[in-house]
Amino acid sequence: MLLGVVISPVFASSTSWEGITGNEGRITTGDTVKTRTRTFLDTRESTGLSRPRFETVHLVLGIGMMFSEFSDLRRLGVEKSNFSLPVSIYVYIPFQKEEPSFYFTGGWDFSKNSSFKALFLYQTRFKIILGLGGGKTFYSDDKDDLIVESSQNHGLVAFGVNLSPQRVDLLLTAPIGRSISTDFEGTEYSIRPAGIQFNLLISLR
């Protein structure tokens, strides 16, 4: 009798997939299949959710406008425009994967006065970008038998707005520092190669 009590639950559980009829109701393989089908459908429907986007190191291309100061060169007979259209290539290194975000960007601006920038930027929940950094701007001109070569180290402040999440930024950078001065034939001349710059930046990824 004891052996029968021990063995009977084993037989009962082993036949549950075939269906058991009792006072408490009937369990069939059809009920089991229905439960599994419902689970599969729930899983399939959940695949329609948006996948999260993660920040990664990538390149950024930009085109912009820079306003420098070369007015003093006109006294030397050099007609130099204060306006240029730099093309930029930066690297983007994120420190946070969610908003608000904190990241580093740095690279080169190529125009008649090339420059290097390094900026630490913070983007708020309202898509506003604020930042600080530094840079170095180079200028060279050897036209009209007059050679002008200069380089300028300077700080930078940045302000911008994110136009498209993780894609497009509009960034303004302004140099912090004095103009470069030099004496030539007893007269002082000053120029400011580093100027206020507007950049439209597009992420490459």
CSV table of C-alpha atoms in Angstrom, one decimal:
chain,number,residue,atom,x,y,z
A,1,MET,CA,0.0,0.0,0.0
A,2,LEU,CA,2.8,2.4,0.8
A,3,LEU,CA,4.5,1.7,-2.5
A,4,GLY,CA,1.2,2.4,-4.3
A,5,VAL,CA,0.9,5.8,-2.6
A,6,VAL,CA,4.4,6.8,-3.7
A,7,ILE,CA,4.0,5.6,-7.3
A,8,SER,CA,0.5,7.0,-7.9
A,9,PRO,CA,1.6,10.7,-8.0
A,10,VAL,CA,4.3,9.8,-10.5
A,11,PHE,CA,1.9,8.2,-12.9
A,12,ALA,CA,-0.6,11.1,-12.4
A,13,SER,CA,2.1,13.7,-13.3
A,14,SER,CA,3.4,11.7,-16.3
A,15,THR,CA,-0.1,11.5,-17.9
A,16,SER,CA,-1.0,15.2,-17.3
A,17,TRP,CA,-0.1,16.1,-20.9
A,18,GLU,CA,-2.5,13.5,-22.3
A,19,GLY,CA,-5.5,14.9,-20.4
A,20,ILE,CA,-7.0,14.0,-17.0
A,21,THR,CA,-10.7,14.0,-16.2
A,22,GLY,CA,-11.7,14.6,-12.6
A,23,ASN,CA,-14.0,16.4,-10.3
A,24,GLU,CA,-12.0,19.6,-10.6
A,25,GLY,CA,-12.2,19.8,-14.4
A,26,ARG,CA,-10.4,18.7,-17.5
A,27,ILE,CA,-6.9,19.7,-18.6
A,28,THR,CA,-6.0,18.9,-22.3
A,29,THR,CA,-3.2,19.4,-24.6
A,30,GLY,CA,-5.3,22.0,-26.5
A,31,ASP,CA,-5.2,24.2,-23.4
A,32,THR,CA,-1.5,23.9,-23.2
A,33,VAL,CA,-1.0,24.8,-26.9
A,34,LYS,CA,-3.3,27.8,-26.5
A,35,THR,CA,-1.2,29.1,-23.7
A,36,ARG,CA,2.0,28.7,-25.7
A,37,THR,CA,0.5,30.4,-28.7
A,38,ARG,CA,-0.6,33.4,-26.7
A,39,THR,CA,2.9,33.7,-25.2
A,40,PHE,CA,4.4,33.7,-28.7
A,41,LEU,CA,2.1,36.4,-30.0
A,42,ASP,CA,2.9,38.6,-27.0
A,43,THR,CA,6.6,38.2,-27.7
A,44,ARG,CA,6.1,38.9,-31.4
A,45,GLU,CA,4.1,42.1,-30.8
A,46,SER,CA,6.7,43.4,-28.4
A,47,THR,CA,9.3,43.4,-31.2
A,48,GLY,CA,7.6,46.5,-32.7
A,49,LEU,CA,9.0,48.7,-29.9
A,50,SER,CA,11.6,51.3,-30.8
A,51,ARG,CA,15.1,50.1,-30.2
A,52,PRO,CA,17.3,52.3,-28.0
A,53,ARG,CA,20.1,54.3,-29.6
A,54,PHE,CA,23.4,54.3,-27.9
A,55,GLU,CA,26.0,57.0,-28.2
A,56,THR,CA,29.3,55.9,-29.7
A,57,VAL,CA,32.6,57.5,-30.8
A,58,HIS,CA,32.1,58.9,-34.4
A,59,LEU,CA,33.2,61.6,-36.8
A,60,VAL,CA,31.3,64.9,-37.4
A,61,LEU,CA,31.4,67.0,-40.5
A,62,GLY,CA,30.5,70.6,-40.6
A,63,ILE,CA,30.4,73.8,-42.7
A,64,GLY,CA,30.2,77.2,-41.3
A,65,MET,CA,31.1,80.9,-41.3
A,66,MET,CA,33.9,82.6,-39.4
A,67,PHE,CA,34.4,86.3,-38.8
A,68,SER,CA,38.0,87.3,-38.1
A,69,GLU,CA,39.7,90.7,-37.9
A,70,PHE,CA,42.3,91.7,-40.5
A,71,SER,CA,41.4,95.4,-41.0
A,72,ASP,CA,44.9,96.6,-40.1
A,73,LEU,CA,46.4,94.8,-43.0
A,74,ARG,CA,44.8,97.3,-45.4
A,75,ARG,CA,47.2,99.9,-44.1
A,76,LEU,CA,49.9,97.7,-45.6
A,77,GLY,CA,48.1,97.5,-49.0
A,78,VAL,CA,46.7,94.0,-48.3
A,79,GLU,CA,43.0,93.6,-49.0
A,80,LYS,CA,42.0,90.7,-46.7
A,81,SER,CA,38.4,89.7,-46.1
A,82,ASN,CA,37.3,89.2,-42.6
A,83,PHE,CA,34.8,86.5,-43.7
A,84,SER,CA,35.6,82.9,-44.5
A,85,LEU,CA,33.8,79.6,-45.0
A,86,PRO,CA,35.6,76.8,-43.0
A,87,VAL,CA,34.9,73.1,-43.5
A,88,SER,CA,35.2,71.2,-40.3
A,89,ILE,CA,35.9,67.6,-39.3
A,90,TYR,CA,35.7,66.7,-35.6
A,91,VAL,CA,35.7,63.5,-33.5
A,92,TYR,CA,32.8,63.0,-31.1
A,93,ILE,CA,33.4,61.2,-27.8
A,94,PRO,CA,30.4,60.7,-25.5
A,95,PHE,CA,30.6,60.4,-21.7
A,96,GLN,CA,26.9,59.7,-21.1
A,97,LYS,CA,24.4,57.6,-23.1
A,98,GLU,CA,21.3,59.5,-22.1
A,99,GLU,CA,20.0,63.1,-22.0
A,100,PRO,CA,21.1,65.4,-20.6
A,101,SER,CA,24.5,64.5,-22.2
A,102,PHE,CA,28.1,65.4,-21.6
A,103,TYR,CA,30.6,64.9,-24.4
A,104,PHE,CA,33.9,65.9,-26.0
A,105,THR,CA,34.5,67.1,-29.5
A,106,GLY,CA,37.6,68.3,-31.2
A,107,GLY,CA,39.2,68.6,-34.6
A,108,TRP,CA,40.1,70.9,-37.5
A,109,ASP,CA,38.6,73.8,-39.3
A,110,PHE,CA,40.0,74.2,-42.8
A,111,SER,CA,39.9,77.7,-44.5
A,112,LYS,CA,42.3,80.5,-45.3
A,113,ASN,CA,42.9,80.6,-41.5
A,114,SER,CA,42.9,77.0,-40.3
A,115,SER,CA,42.3,76.2,-36.7
A,116,PHE,CA,42.2,73.3,-34.2
A,117,LYS,CA,39.5,73.1,-31.5
A,118,ALA,CA,38.9,71.0,-28.4
A,119,LEU,CA,35.6,71.5,-26.6
A,120,PHE,CA,33.8,69.9,-23.6
A,121,LEU,CA,30.1,70.3,-24.3
A,122,TYR,CA,26.9,69.8,-22.2
A,123,GLN,CA,23.5,69.3,-23.9
A,124,THR,CA,20.5,70.0,-21.7
A,125,ARG,CA,17.1,68.3,-21.8
A,126,PHE,CA,15.9,71.2,-23.8
A,127,LYS,CA,18.4,70.6,-26.6
A,128,ILE,CA,20.5,73.6,-25.6
A,129,ILE,CA,24.3,73.1,-25.9
A,130,LEU,CA,26.8,74.9,-23.7
A,131,GLY,CA,30.6,74.4,-23.6
A,132,LEU,CA,34.1,75.5,-22.9
A,133,GLY,CA,37.4,74.6,-24.5
A,134,GLY,CA,40.5,75.9,-26.3
A,135,GLY,CA,42.0,76.1,-29.7
A,136,LYS,CA,44.8,77.3,-31.9
A,137,THR,CA,44.3,79.3,-35.1
A,138,PHE,CA,46.9,79.7,-37.9
A,139,TYR,CA,47.1,82.4,-40.6
A,140,SER,CA,49.6,82.8,-43.4
A,141,ASP,CA,49.6,85.2,-46.4
A,142,ASP,CA,52.6,85.8,-48.8
A,143,LYS,CA,50.9,87.8,-51.5
A,144,ASP,CA,52.0,91.2,-52.8
A,145,ASP,CA,55.6,90.7,-51.6
A,146,LEU,CA,54.4,90.9,-48.0
A,147,ILE,CA,54.6,87.8,-45.8
A,148,VAL,CA,52.3,87.6,-42.9
A,149,GLU,CA,52.5,84.5,-40.7
A,150,SER,CA,50.9,84.1,-37.3
A,151,SER,CA,49.3,81.6,-34.9
A,152,GLN,CA,47.1,82.3,-31.9
A,153,ASN,CA,46.3,80.2,-28.8
A,154,HIS,CA,43.0,81.1,-27.3
A,155,GLY,CA,40.1,79.8,-25.1
A,156,LEU,CA,36.7,79.1,-26.4
A,157,VAL,CA,33.1,79.4,-25.3
A,158,ALA,CA,30.4,77.5,-27.1
A,159,PHE,CA,26.6,77.9,-27.4
A,160,GLY,CA,24.3,75.9,-29.7
A,161,VAL,CA,21.2,73.9,-30.2
A,162,ASN,CA,20.5,70.3,-31.2
A,163,LEU,CA,18.3,70.4,-34.4
A,164,SER,CA,17.9,66.6,-34.8
A,165,PRO,CA,18.6,64.1,-32.0
A,166,GLN,CA,22.1,62.6,-32.3
A,167,ARG,CA,22.3,63.9,-35.9
A,168,VAL,CA,22.5,67.7,-36.5
A,169,ASP,CA,23.8,70.5,-34.3
A,170,LEU,CA,24.1,74.3,-34.8
A,171,LEU,CA,27.1,75.5,-32.8
A,172,LEU,CA,28.5,78.9,-32.2
A,173,THR,CA,32.1,79.3,-30.9
A,174,ALA,CA,33.7,82.5,-29.7
A,175,PRO,CA,37.4,82.9,-28.9
A,176,ILE,CA,38.6,84.2,-25.5
A,177,GLY,CA,41.8,86.2,-25.9
A,178,ARG,CA,43.5,89.3,-27.2
A,179,SER,CA,44.4,90.2,-30.7
A,180,ILE,CA,47.9,89.5,-32.0
A,181,SER,CA,50.1,92.7,-32.3
A,182,THR,CA,53.4,93.3,-34.0
A,183,ASP,CA,55.6,96.3,-34.9
A,184,PHE,CA,56.5,96.9,-38.5
A,185,GLU,CA,58.6,99.9,-39.6
A,186,GLY,CA,57.7,101.7,-36.4
A,187,THR,CA,54.0,101.1,-36.6
A,188,GLU,CA,51.9,98.7,-34.6
A,189,TYR,CA,49.6,96.4,-36.4
A,190,SER,CA,47.1,93.9,-34.9
A,191,ILE,CA,45.1,91.1,-36.3
A,192,ARG,CA,42.7,88.5,-34.9
A,193,PRO,CA,42.8,85.3,-36.9
A,194,ALA,CA,40.5,83.5,-34.4
A,195,GLY,CA,37.0,84.8,-34.8
A,196,ILE,CA,33.4,84.0,-34.0
A,197,GLN,CA,32.3,80.9,-35.9
A,198,PHE,CA,28.9,79.4,-36.7
A,199,ASN,CA,28.9,75.7,-37.6
A,200,LEU,CA,26.3,73.3,-38.9
A,201,LEU,CA,27.5,69.9,-37.7
A,202,ILE,CA,26.3,66.5,-39.1
A,203,SER,CA,27.1,63.2,-37.4
A,204,LEU,CA,28.6,60.4,-39.6
A,205,ARG,CA,27.4,57.1,-38.2
